[in-house]
Short mmCIF file of C-alpha atoms and ligand atoms in Angstrom, two decimals:
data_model
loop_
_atom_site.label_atom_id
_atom_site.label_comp_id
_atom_site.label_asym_id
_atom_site.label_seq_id
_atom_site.Cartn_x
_atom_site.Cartn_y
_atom_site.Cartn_z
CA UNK N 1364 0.00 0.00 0.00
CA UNK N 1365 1.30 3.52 -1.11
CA UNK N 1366 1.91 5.54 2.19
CA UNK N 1367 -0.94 8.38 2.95
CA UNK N 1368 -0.10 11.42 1.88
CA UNK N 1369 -2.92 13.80 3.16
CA UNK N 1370 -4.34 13.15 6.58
CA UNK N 1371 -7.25 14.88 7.49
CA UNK N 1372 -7.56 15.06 11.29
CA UNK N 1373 -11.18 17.00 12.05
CA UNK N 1374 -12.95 17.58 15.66
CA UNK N 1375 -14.24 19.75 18.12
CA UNK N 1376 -12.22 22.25 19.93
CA UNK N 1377 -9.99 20.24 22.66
CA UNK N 1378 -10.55 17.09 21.15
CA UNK N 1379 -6.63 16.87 21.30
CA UNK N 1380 -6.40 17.06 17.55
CA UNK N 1381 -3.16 19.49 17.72
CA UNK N 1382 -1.75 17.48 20.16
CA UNK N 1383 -1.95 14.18 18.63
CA UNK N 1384 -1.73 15.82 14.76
CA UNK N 1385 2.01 17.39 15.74
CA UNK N 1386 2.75 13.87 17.04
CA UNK N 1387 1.48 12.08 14.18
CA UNK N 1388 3.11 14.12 11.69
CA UNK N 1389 6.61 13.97 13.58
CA UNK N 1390 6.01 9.79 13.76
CA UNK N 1391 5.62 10.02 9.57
CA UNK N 1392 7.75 13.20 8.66
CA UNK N 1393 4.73 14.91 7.39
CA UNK N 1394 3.81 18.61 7.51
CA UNK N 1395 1.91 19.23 10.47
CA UNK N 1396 -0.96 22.27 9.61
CA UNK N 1397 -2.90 23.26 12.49
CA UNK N 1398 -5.32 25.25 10.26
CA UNK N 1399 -7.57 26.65 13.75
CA UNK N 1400 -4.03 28.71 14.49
CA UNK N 1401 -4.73 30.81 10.84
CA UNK N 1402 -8.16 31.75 11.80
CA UNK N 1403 -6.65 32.19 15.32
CA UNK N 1404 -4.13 34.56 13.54
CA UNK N 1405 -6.64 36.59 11.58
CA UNK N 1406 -8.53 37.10 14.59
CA UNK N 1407 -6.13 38.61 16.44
CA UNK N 1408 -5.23 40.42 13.37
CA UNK N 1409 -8.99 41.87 13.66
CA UNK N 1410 -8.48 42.56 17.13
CA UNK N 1411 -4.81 44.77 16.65
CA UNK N 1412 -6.44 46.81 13.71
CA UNK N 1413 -9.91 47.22 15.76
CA UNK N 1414 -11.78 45.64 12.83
CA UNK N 1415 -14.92 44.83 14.15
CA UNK N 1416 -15.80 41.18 14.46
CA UNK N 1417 -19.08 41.48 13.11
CA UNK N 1418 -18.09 43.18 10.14
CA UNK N 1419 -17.73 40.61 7.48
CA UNK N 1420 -16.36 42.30 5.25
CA UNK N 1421 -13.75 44.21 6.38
CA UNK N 1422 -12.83 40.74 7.92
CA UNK N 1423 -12.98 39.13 4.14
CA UNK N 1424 -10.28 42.30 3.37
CA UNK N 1425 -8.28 41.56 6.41
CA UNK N 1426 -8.05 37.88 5.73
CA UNK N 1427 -6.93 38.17 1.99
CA UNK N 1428 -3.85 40.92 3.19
CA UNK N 1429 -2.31 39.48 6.38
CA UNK N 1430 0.49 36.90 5.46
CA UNK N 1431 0.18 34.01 8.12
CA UNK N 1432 3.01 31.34 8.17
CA UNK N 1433 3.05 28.23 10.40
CA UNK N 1434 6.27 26.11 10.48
CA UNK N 1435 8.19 24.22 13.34
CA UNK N 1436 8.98 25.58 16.86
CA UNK N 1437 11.71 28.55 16.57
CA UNK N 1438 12.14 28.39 20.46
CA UNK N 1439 11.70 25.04 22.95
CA UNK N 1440 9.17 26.69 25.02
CA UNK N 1441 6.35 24.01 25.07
CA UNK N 1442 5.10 25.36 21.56
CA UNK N 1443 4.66 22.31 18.71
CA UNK N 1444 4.81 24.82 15.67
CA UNK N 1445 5.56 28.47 15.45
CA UNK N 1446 2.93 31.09 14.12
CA UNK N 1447 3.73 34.43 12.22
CA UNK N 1448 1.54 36.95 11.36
CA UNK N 1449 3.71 39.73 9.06
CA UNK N 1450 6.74 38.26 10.43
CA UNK N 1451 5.79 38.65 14.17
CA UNK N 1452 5.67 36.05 16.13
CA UNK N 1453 2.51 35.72 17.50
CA UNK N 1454 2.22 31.60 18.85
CA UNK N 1455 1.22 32.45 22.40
CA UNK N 1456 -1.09 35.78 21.50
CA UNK N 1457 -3.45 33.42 19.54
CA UNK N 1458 -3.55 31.59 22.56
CA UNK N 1459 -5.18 34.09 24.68
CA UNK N 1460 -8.69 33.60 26.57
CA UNK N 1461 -9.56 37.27 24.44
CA UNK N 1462 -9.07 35.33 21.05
CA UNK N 1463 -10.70 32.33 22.10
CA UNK N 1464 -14.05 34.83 22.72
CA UNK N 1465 -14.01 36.30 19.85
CA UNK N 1466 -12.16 33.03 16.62
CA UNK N 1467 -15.52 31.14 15.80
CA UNK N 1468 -16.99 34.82 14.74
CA UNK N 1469 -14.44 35.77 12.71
CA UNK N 1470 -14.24 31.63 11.22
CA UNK N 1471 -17.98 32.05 10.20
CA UNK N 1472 -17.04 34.43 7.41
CA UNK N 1473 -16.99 33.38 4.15
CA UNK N 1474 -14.94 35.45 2.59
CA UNK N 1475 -11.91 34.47 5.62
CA UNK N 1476 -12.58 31.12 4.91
CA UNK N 1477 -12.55 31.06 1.39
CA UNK N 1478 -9.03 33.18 1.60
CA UNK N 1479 -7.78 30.55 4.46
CA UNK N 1480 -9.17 27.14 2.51
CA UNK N 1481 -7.33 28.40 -0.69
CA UNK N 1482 -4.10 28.57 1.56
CA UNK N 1483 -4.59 25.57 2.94
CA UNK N 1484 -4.60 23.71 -0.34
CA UNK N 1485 -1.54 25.25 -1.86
CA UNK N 1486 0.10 23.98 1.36
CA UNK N 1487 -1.29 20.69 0.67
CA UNK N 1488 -0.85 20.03 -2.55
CA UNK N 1489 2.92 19.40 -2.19
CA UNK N 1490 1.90 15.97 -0.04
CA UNK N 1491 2.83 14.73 3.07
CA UNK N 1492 0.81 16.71 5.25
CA UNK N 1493 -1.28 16.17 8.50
CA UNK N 1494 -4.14 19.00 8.41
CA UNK N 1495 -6.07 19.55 11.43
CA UNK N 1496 -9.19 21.51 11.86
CA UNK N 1497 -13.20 21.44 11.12
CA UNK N 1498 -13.77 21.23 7.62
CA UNK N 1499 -10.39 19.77 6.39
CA UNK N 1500 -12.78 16.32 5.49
CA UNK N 1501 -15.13 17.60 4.38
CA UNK N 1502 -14.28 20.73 2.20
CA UNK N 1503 -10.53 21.05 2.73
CA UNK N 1504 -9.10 18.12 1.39
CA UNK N 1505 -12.31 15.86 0.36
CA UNK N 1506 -9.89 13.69 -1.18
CA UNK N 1507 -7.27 13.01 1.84
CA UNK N 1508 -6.30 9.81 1.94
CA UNK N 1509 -7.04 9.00 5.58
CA UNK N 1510 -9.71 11.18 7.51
CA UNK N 1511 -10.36 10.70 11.03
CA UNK N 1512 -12.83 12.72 13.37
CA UNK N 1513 -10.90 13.10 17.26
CA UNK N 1514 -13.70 14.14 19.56
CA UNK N 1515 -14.41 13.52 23.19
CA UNK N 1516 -17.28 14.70 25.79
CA UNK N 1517 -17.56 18.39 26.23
CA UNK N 1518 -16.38 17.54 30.24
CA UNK N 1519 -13.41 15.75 29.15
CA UNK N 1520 -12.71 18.54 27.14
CA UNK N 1521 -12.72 20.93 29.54
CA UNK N 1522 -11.09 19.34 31.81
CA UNK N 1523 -7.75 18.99 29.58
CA UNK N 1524 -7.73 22.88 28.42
CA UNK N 1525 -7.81 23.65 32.39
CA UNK N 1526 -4.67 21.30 32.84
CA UNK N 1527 -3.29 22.74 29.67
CA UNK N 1528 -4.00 25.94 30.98
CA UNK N 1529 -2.62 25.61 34.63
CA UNK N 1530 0.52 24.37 33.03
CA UNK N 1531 1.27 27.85 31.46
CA UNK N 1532 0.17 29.33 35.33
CA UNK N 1533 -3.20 30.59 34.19
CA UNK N 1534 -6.31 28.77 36.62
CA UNK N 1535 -9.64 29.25 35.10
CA UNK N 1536 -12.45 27.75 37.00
CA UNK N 1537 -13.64 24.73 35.30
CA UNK N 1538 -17.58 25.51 34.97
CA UNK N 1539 -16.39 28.73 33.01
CA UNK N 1540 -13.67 26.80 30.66
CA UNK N 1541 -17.06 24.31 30.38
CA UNK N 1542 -19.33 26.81 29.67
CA UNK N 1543 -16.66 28.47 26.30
CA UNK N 1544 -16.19 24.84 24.96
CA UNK N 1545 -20.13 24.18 24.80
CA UNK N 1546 -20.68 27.70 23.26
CA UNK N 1547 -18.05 27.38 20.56
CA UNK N 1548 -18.94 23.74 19.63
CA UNK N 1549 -22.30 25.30 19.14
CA UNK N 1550 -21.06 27.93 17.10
CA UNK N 1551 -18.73 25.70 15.23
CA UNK N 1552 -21.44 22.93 14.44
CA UNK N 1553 -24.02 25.34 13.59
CA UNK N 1554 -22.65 28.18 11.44
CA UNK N 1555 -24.07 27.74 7.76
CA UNK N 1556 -20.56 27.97 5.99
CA UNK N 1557 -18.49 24.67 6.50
CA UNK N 1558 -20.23 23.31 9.58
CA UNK N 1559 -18.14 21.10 11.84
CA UNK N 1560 -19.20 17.34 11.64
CA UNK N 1561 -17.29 14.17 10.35
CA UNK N 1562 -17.20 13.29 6.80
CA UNK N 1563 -19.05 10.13 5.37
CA UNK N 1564 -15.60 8.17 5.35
CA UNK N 1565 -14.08 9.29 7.89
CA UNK N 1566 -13.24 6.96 11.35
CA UNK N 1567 -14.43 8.42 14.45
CA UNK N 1568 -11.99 8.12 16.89
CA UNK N 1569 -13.62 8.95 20.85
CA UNK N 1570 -10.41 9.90 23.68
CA UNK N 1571 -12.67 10.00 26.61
CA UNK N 1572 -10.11 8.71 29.24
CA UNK N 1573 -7.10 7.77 26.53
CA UNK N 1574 -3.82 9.01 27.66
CA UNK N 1575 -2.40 11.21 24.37
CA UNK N 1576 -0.33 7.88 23.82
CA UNK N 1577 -2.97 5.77 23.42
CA UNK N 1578 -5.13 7.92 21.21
CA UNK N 1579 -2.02 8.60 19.20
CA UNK N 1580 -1.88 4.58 18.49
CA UNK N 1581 -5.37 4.68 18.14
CA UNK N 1582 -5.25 7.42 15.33
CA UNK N 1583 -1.96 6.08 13.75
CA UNK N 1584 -3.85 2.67 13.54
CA UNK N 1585 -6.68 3.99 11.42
CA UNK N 1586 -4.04 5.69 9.06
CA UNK N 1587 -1.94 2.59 8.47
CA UNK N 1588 -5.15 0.67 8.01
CA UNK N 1589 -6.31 0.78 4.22
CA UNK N 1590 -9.33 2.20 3.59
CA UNK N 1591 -12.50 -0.05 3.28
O1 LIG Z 167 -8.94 24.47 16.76
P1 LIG Z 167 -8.97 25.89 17.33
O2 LIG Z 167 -9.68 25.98 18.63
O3 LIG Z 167 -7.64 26.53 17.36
O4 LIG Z 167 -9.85 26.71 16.26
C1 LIG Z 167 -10.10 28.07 16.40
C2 LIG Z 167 -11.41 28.43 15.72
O5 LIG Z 167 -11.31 28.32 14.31
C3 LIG Z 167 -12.63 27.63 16.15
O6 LIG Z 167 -13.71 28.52 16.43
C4 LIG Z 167 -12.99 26.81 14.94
C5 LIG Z 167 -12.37 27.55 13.81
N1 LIG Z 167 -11.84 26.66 12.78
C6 LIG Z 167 -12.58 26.47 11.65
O7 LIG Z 167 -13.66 27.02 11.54
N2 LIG Z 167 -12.10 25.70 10.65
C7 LIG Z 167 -10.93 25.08 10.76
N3 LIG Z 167 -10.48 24.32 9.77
C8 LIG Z 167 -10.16 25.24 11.95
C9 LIG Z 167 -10.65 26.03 12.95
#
């Protein structure tokens, strides 16, 4: 069997998919493409310009000019990939609870995902690439050789992005982190452009109480399996 050269790795947010995409990529010496940090990046973009987020289309605009690049960790501080947006590094600043508010209205725009999407496919058209994100299945890369769909209850979830959290110092009551995960899952799965749900062939793969080593055999399982 020819080795995969897409993988499409699609869930809900803190499924684990960056964690376990950057690990999976490394393992196979793909590309790892986290493509939530671009819309991540154009939202804090929106936020340093004080473009409003409900103004699609000076969003659309915004989207098309900024130059985002992703590409492996520039300094060993904890961070699996490095993010610039017009040169400046900005990894941690997409990061931050303000960008987390405000990403799934600025991803609901057409015109920023239609400028992101296009990126995304230039990058993955030279092969050898792990994408991760909501639509890569389904509108991304319909053609990726192995899709799978990394999801896990929304109090799993939550608990994880407090642990991540606490690790970089920051405590956030859990109800609260809880209460963000259920709203953006909401606005993720029901936004008409690119809604987030699993495509037709791809394997569903549930981490409720899997270490990230045994979801990462798990997920490199389905990839070395070929496809029914
Ligand atoms: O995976 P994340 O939490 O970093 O994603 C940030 C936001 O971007 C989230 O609201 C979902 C959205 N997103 C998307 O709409 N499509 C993608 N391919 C990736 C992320």
């Amino acid at each position: 069997m020819a080795a995969p050269r897409t993988i499409a790795i699609d869930g809900p947010a803190g499924a684990g998919k960056s964690t376990i995409g950057a690990l999976v990529a490394e393992r196979l010496g793909y590309l790892f493409l986290d493509t939530g940090a671009m819309y991540r990046a154009v939202a804090l973009a929106a936020r340093q310009r004080d473009v409003d987020p409900d103004d699609a289309e000076a969003l659309g605009a915004l989207a098309r000019e900024v130059r985002i690049a992703l590409g492996p960790p520039t300094v060993r501080d904890g961070r699996a990939y490095t993010v610039l947006l017009d040169g400046v590094d900005v990894t941690w600043q997409i990061r931050s609870a303000d960008i987390d508010r405000i990403v799934s209205q600025v991803a609901r725009v057409p015109a920023v995902r239609d400028a992101m999407v296009a990126q995304q496919q230039a990058l993955a058209a030279r092969g050898r690439v792990v994408m991760v994100g909501r639509d890569i299945g389904t509108v991304v890369l319909p053609d990726a050789q192995r899709k799978v769909f990394l999801t896990a209850s929304a109090a799993e979830r939550a608990k994880r992005r407090g642990d991540e959290l606490a690790a970089r110092g920051q405590v956030r009551p859990r109800q609260e982190l809880l209460h963000e995960i259920l709203r953006r899952d909401q606005l993720d799965s029901e936004r008409a452009v690119s809604p987030l749900r699993p495509a037709e062939d791809a394997v569903v793969v549930q981490t409720d109480g899997l270490s990230v080593g045994q979801a990462l055999d798990r997920v490199l399982h389905v990839i070395a399996r070929p496809r029914a």
